Structures are given as C-alpha cells and as structure tokens.
GROMACS .gro file of N, CA and C in nm:
model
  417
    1UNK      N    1  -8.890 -14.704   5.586
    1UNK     CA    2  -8.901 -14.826   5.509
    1UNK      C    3  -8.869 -14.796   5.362
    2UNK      N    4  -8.784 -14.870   5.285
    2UNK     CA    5  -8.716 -14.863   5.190
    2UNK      C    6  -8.845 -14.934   5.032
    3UNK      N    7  -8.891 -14.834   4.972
    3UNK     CA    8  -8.984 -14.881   4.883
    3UNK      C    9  -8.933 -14.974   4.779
    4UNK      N   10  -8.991 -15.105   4.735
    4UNK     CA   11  -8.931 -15.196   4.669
    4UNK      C   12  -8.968 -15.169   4.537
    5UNK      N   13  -9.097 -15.117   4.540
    5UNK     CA   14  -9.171 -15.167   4.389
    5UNK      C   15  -9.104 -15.061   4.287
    6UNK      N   16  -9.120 -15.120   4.187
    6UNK     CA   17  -9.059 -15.077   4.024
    6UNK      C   18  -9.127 -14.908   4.034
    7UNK      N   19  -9.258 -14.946   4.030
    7UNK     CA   20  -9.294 -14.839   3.994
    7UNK      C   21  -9.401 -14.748   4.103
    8UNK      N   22  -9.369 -14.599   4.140
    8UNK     CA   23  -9.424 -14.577   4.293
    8UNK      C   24  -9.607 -14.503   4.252
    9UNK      N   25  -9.609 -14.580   4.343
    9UNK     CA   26  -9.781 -14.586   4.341
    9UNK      C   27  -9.833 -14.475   4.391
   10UNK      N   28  -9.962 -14.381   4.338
   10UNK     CA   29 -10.052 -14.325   4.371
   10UNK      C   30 -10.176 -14.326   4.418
   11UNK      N   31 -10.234 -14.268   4.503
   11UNK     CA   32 -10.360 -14.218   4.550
   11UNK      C   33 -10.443 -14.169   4.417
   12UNK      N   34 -10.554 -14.197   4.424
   12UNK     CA   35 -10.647 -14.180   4.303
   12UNK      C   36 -10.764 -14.100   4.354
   13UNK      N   37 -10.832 -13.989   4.306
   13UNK     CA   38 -10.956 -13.958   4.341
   13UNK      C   39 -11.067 -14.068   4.349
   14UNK      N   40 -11.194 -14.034   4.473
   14UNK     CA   41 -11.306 -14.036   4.419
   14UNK      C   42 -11.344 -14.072   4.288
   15UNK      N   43 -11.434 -14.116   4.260
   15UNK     CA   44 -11.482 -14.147   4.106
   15UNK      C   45 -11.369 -14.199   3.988
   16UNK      N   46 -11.263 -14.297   4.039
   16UNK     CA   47 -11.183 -14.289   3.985
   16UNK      C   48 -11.236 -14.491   3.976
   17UNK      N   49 -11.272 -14.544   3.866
   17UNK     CA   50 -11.328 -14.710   3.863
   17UNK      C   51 -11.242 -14.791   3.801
   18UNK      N   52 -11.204 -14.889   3.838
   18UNK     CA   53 -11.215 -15.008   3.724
   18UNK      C   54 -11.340 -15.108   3.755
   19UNK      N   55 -11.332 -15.130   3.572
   19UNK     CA   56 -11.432 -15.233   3.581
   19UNK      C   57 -11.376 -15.347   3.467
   20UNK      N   58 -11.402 -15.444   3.546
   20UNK     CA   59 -11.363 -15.615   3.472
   20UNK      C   60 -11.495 -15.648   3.429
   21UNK      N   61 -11.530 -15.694   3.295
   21UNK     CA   62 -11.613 -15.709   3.194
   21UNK      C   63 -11.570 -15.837   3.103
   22UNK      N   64 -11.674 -15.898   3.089
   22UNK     CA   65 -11.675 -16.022   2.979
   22UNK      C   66 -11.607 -15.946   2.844
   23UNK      N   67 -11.508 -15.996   2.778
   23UNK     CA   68 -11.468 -15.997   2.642
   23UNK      C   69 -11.542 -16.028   2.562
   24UNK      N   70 -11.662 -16.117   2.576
   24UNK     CA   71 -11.746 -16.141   2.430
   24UNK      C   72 -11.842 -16.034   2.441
   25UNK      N   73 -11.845 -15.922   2.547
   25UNK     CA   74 -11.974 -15.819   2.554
   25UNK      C   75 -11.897 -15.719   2.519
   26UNK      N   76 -11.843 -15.700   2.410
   26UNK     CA   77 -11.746 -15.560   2.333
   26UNK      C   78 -11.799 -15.449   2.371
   27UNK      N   79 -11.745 -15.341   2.422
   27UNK     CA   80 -11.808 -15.206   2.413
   27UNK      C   81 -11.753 -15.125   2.256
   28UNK      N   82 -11.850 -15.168   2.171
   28UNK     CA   83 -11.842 -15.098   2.019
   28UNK      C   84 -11.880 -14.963   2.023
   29UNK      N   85 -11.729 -14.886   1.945
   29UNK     CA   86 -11.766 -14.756   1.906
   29UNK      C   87 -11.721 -14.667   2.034
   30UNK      N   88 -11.645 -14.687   2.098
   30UNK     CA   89 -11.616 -14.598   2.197
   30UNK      C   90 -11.576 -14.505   2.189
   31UNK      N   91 -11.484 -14.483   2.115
   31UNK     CA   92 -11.401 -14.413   2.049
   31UNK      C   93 -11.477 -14.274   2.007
   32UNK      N   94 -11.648 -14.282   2.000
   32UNK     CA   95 -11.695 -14.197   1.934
   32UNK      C   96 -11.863 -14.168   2.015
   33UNK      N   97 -11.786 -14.248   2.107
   33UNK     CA   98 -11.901 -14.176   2.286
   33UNK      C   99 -11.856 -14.063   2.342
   34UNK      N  100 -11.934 -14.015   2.415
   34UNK     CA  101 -11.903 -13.937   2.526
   34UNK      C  102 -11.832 -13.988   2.636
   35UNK      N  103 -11.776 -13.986   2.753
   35UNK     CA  104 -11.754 -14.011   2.881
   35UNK      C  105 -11.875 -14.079   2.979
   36UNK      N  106 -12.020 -13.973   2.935
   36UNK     CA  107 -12.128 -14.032   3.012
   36UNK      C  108 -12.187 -14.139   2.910
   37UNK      N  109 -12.193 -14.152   2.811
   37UNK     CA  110 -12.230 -14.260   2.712
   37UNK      C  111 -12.113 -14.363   2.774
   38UNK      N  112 -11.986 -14.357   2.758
   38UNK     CA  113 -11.936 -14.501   2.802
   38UNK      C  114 -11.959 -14.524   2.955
   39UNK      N  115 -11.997 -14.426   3.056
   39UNK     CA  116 -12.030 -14.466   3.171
   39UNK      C  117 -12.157 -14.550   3.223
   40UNK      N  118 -12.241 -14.505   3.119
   40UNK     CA  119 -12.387 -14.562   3.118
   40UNK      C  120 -12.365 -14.697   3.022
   41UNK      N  121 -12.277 -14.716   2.943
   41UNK     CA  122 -12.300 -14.838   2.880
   41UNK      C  123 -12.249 -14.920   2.921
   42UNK      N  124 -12.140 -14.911   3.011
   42UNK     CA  125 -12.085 -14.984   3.109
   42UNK      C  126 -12.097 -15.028   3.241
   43UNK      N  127 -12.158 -14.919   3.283
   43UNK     CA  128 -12.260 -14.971   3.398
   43UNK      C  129 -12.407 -15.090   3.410
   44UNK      N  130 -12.458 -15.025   3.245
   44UNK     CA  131 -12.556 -15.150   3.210
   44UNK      C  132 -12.528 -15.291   3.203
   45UNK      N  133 -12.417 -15.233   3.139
   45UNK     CA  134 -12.328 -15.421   3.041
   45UNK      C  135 -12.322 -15.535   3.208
   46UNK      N  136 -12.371 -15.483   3.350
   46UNK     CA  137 -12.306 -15.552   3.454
   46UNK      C  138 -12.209 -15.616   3.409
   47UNK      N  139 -12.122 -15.545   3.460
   47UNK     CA  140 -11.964 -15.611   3.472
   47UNK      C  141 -11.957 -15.684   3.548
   48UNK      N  142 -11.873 -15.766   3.561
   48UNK     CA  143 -11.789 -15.864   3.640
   48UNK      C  144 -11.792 -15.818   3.820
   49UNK      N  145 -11.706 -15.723   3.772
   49UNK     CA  146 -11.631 -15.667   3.900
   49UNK      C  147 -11.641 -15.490   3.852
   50UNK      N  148 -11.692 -15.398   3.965
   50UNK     CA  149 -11.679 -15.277   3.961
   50UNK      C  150 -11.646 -15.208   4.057
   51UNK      N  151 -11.502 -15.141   4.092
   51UNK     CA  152 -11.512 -15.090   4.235
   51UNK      C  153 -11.378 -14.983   4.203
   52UNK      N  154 -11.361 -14.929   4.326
   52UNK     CA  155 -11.326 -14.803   4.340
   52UNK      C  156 -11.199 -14.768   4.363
   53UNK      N  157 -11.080 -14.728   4.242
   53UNK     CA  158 -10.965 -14.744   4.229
   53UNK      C  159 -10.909 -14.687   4.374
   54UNK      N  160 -10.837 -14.714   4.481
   54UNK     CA  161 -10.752 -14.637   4.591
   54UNK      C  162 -10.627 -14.602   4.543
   55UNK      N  163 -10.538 -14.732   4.486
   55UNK     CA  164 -10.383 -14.681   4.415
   55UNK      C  165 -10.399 -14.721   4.259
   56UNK      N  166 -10.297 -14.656   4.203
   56UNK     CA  167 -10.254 -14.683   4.055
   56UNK      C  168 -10.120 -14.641   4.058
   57UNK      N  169 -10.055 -14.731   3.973
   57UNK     CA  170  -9.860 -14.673   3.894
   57UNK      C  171  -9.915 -14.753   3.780
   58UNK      N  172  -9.817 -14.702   3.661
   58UNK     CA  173  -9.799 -14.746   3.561
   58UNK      C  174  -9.763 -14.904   3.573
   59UNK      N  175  -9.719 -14.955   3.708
   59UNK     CA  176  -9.717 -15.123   3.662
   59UNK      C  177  -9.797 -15.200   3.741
   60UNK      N  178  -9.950 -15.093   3.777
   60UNK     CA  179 -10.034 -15.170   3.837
   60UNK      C  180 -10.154 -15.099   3.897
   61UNK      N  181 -10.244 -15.183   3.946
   61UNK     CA  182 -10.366 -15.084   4.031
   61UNK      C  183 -10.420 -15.189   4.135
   62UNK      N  184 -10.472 -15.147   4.269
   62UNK     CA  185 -10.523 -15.132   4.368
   62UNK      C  186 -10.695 -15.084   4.392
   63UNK      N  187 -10.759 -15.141   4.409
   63UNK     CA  188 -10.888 -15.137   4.376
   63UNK      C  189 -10.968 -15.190   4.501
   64UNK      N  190 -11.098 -15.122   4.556
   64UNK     CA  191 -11.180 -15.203   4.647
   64UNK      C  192 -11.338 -15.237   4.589
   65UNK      N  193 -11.360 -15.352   4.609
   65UNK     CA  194 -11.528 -15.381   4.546
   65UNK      C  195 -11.572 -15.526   4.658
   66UNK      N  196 -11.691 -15.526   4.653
   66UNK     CA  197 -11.759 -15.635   4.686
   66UNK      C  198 -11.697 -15.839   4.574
   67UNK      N  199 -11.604 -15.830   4.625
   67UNK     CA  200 -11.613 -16.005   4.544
   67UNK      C  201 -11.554 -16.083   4.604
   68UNK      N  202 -11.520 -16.223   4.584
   68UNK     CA  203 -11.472 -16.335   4.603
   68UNK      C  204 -11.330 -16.293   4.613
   69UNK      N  205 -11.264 -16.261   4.538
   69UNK     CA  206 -11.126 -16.260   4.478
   69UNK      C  207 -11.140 -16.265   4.340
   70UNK      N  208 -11.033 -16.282   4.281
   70UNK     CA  209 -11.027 -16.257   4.125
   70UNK      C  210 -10.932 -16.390   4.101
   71UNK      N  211 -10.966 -16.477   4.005
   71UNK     CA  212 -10.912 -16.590   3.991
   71UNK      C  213 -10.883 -16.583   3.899
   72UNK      N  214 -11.005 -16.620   3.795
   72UNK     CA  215 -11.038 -16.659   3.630
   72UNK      C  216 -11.062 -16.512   3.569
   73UNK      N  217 -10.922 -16.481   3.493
   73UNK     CA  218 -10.946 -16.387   3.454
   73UNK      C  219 -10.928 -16.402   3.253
   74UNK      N  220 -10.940 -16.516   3.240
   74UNK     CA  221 -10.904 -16.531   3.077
   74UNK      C  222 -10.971 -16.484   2.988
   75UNK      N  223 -11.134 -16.457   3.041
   75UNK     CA  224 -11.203 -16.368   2.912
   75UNK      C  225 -11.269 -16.263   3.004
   76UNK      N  226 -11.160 -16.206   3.111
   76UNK     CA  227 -11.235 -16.090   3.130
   76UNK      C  228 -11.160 -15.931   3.080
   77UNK      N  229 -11.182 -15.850   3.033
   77UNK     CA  230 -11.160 -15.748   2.999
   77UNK      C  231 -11.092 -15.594   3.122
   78UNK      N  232 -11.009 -15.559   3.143
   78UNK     CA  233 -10.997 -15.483   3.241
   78UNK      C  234 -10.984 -15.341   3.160
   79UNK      N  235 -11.098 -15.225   3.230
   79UNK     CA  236 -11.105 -15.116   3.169
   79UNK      C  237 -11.063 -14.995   3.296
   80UNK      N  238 -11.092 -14.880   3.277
   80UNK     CA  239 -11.041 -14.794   3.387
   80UNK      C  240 -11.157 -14.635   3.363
   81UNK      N  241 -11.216 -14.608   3.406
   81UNK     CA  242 -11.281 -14.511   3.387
   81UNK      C  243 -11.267 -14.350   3.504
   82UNK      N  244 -11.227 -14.292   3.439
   82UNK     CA  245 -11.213 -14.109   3.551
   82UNK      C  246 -11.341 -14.047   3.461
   83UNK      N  247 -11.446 -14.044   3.576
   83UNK     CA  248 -11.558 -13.981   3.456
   83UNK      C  249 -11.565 -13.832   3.454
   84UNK      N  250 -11.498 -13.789   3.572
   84UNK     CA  251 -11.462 -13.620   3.651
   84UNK      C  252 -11.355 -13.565   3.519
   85UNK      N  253 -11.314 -13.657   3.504
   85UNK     CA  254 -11.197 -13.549   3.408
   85UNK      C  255 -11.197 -13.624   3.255
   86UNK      N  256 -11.297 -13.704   3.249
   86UNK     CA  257 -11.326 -13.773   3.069
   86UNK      C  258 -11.255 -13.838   3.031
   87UNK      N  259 -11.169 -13.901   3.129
   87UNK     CA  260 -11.080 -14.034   3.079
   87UNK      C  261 -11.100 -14.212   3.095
   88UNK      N  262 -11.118 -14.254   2.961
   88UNK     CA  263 -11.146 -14.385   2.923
   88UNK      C  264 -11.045 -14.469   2.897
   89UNK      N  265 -10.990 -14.522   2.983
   89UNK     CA  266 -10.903 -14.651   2.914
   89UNK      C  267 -10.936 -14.796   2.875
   90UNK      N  268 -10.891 -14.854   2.743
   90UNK     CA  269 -10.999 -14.952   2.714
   90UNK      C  270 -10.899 -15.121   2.717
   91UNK      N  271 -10.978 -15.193   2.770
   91UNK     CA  272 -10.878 -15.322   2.737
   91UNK      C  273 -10.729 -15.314   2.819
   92UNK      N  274 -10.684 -15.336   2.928
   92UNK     CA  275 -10.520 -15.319   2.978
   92UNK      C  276 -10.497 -15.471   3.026
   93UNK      N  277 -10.399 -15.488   2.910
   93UNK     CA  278 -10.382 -15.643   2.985
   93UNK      C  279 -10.323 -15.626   3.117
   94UNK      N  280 -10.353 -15.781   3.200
   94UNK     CA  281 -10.339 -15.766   3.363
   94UNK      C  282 -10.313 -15.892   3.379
   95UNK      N  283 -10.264 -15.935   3.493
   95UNK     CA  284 -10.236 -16.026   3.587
   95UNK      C  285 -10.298 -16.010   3.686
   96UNK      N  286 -10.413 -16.103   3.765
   96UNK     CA  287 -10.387 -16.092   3.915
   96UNK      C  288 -10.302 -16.109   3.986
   97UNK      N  289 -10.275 -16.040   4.140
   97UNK     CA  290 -10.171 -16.034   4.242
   97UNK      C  291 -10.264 -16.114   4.341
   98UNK      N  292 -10.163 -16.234   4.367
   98UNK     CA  293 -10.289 -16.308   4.531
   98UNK      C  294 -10.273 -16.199   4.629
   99UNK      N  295 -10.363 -16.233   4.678
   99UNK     CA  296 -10.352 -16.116   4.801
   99UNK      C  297 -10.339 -16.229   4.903
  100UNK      N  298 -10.285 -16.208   5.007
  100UNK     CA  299 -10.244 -16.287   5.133
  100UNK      C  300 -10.364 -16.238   5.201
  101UNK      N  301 -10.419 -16.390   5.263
  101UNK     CA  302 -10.528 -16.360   5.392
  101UNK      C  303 -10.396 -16.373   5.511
  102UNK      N  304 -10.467 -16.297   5.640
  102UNK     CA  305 -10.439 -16.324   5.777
  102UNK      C  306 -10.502 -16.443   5.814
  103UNK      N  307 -10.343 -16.469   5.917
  103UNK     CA  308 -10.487 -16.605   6.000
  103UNK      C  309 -10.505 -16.695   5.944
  104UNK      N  310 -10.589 -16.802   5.988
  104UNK     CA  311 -10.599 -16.929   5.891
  104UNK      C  312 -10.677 -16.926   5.866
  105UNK      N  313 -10.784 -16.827   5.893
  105UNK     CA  314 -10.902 -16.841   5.844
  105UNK      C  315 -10.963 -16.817   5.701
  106UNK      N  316 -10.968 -16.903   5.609
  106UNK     CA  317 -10.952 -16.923   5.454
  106UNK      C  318 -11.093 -16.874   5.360
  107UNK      N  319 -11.217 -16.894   5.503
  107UNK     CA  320 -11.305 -16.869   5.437
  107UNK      C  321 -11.340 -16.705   5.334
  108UNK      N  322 -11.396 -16.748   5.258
  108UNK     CA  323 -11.434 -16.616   5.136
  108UNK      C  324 -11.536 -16.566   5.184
  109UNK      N  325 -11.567 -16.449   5.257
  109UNK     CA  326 -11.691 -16.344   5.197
  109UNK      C  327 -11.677 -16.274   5.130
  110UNK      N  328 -11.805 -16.210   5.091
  110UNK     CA  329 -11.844 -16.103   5.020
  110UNK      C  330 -11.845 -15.978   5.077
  111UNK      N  331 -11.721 -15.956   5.161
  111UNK     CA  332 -11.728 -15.804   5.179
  111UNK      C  333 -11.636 -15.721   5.104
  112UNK      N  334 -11.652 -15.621   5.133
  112UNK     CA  335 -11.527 -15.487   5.065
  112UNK      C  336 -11.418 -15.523   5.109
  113UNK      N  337 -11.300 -15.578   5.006
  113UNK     CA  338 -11.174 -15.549   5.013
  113UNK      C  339 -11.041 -15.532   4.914
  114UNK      N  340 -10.967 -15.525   4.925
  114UNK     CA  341 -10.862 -15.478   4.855
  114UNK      C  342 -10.816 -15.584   4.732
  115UNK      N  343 -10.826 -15.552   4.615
  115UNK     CA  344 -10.769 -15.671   4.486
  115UNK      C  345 -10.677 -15.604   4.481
  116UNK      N  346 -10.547 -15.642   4.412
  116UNK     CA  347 -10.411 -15.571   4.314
  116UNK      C  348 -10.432 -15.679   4.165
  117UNK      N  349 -10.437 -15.601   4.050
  117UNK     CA  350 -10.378 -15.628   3.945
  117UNK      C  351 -10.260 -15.575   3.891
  118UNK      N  352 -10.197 -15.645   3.820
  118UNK     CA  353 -10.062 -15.584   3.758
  118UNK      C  354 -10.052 -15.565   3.631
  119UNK      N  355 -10.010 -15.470   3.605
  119UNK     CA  356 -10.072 -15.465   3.424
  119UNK      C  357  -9.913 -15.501   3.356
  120UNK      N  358  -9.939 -15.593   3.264
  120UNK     CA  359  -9.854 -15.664   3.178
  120UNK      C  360  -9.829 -15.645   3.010
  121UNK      N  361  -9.756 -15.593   2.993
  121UNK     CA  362  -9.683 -15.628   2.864
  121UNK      C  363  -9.786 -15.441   2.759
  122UNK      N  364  -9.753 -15.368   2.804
  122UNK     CA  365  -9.815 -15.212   2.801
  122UNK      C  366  -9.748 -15.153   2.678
  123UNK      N  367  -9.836 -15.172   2.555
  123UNK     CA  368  -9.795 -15.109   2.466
  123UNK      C  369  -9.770 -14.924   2.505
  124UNK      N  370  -9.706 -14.799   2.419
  124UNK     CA  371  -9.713 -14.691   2.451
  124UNK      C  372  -9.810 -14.616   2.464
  125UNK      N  373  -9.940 -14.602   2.408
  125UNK     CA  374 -10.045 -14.594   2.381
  125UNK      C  375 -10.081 -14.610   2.535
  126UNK      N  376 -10.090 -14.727   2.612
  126UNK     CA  377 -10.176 -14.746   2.732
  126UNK      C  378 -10.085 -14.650   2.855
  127UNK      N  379  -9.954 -14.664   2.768
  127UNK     CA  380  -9.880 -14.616   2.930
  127UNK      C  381  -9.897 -14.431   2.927
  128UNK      N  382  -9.921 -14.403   2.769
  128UNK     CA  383  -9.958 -14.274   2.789
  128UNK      C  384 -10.086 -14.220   2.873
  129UNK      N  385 -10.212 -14.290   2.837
  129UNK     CA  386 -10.317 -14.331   2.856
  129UNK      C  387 -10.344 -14.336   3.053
  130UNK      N  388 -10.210 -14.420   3.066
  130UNK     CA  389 -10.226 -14.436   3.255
  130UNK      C  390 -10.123 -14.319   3.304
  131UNK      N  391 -10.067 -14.270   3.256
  131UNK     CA  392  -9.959 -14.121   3.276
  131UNK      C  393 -10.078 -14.045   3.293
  132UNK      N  394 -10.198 -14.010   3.206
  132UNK     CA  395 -10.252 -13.920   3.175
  132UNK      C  396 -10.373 -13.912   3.314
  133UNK      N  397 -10.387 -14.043   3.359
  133UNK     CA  398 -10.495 -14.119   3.477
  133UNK      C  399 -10.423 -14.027   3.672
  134UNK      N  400 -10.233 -14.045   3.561
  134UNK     CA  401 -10.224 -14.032   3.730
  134UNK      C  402 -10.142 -13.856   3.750
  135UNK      N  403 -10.217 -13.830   3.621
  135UNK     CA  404 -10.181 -13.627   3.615
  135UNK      C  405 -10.271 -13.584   3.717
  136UNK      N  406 -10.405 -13.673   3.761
  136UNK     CA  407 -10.501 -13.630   3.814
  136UNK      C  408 -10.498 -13.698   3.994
  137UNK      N  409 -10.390 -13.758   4.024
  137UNK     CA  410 -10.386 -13.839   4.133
  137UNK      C  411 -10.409 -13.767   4.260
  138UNK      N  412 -10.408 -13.758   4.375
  138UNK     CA  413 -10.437 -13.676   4.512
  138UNK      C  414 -10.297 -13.737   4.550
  139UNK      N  415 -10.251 -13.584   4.628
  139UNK     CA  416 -10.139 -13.573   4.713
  139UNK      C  417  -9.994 -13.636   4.656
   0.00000   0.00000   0.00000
C-alpha cells in the first residue's frame, strides 16, 4: 500500500502525552520549571483531554484517551509532554481530524479511542521542538 500522507508518521514511546488545556488557565513560567514541575502542574490544572500519544509526524499526532471526540477546540490549548527524556512542548496550533465511525451506529461513549489532530501553520521553533519529540520515537 502506497503511503499518501505528507508527512510519515511515527510510533512514540510509553510516557509520551498530550494534553488539551483551557487557554485562560496559562501555565506561567515554564520556561524556568523542571520537567516534573511542568508534569505536576499540569496534571493538577485537569486538563481537558489527557491521553497517550501512539503516532506523531511533524504534520500531526495520534493520541488515545477516554472522551467524546474533540469538537470545540477554540480556547483549548494543545501541549505535548516526554517526561522520560525532559521534553516540553508548549501551545501547537491544531486542527481536529473527524475520525470516521463504523456502522451506523452514531452513538458516543466514553471509552478509549483513537483522536488525530493536525498541527497547523508551525512556526520553526515548534517543528524543531517536534523533530526533537520524534529523535526519541520506537522502531
């Protein structure tokens, strides 16, 4: 099968998160935390959405968590955390990707499954930032 996408996607470790966070709950001063300081302050802040990166490329990520889907994303914040190897990425603008249900069956639970966001309009700074995310990728 002939791969379409722009950019070819990776496998991510274990402990590898994003987390979607309210924009008016700033994480101030990051810049001058630790790794476990922004892990603990971000874990407190309850985020939005927190779950467990599976793929990443530079023009996107793959993620599994407990939610609805991802709709309304206008004041939410998308961050990326590797706490194994001390990498913080802060703020990546995104798009959601619909994900196609099977079946007609439309209804929403709340179990574990697969979101895609697409990250949009990537100053150099972030794309160094997600280069640096997928030095650490599996296989």
């Amino acid at each position: 099968m002939v791969e379409r996408r722009k950019h070819k996607r990776y496998s991510m470790p274990r402990g590898t998160f994003v987390i979607l966070r309210n924009k008016f709950d700033p994480l101030r001063n990051h810049t001058n935390m630790s790794i476990g300081e922004i892990a603990m302050v971000l874990y407190k802040s309850e985020p939005e959405v927190m779950g467990q990166v599976t793929n990443l490329s530079v023009g996107g990520i793959a993620f599994g968590c407990n939610t609805n889907g991802l709709s309304i994303v206008k004041n939410i914040q998308l961050d990326l955390l590797m706490t194994e190897r001390g990498i913080y990425v802060h703020d990546i603008p995104y798009a959601v990707v619909p994900i196609r249900t099977k079946g007609k069956s439309k209804k929403k639970t709340a179990e574990c499954r697969t979101n895609a966001l697409r990250f949009k309009h990537l100053d150099a700074e972030k794309k160094g930032q997600l280069r640096e995310l997928l030095a650490h990728r599996v296989g």
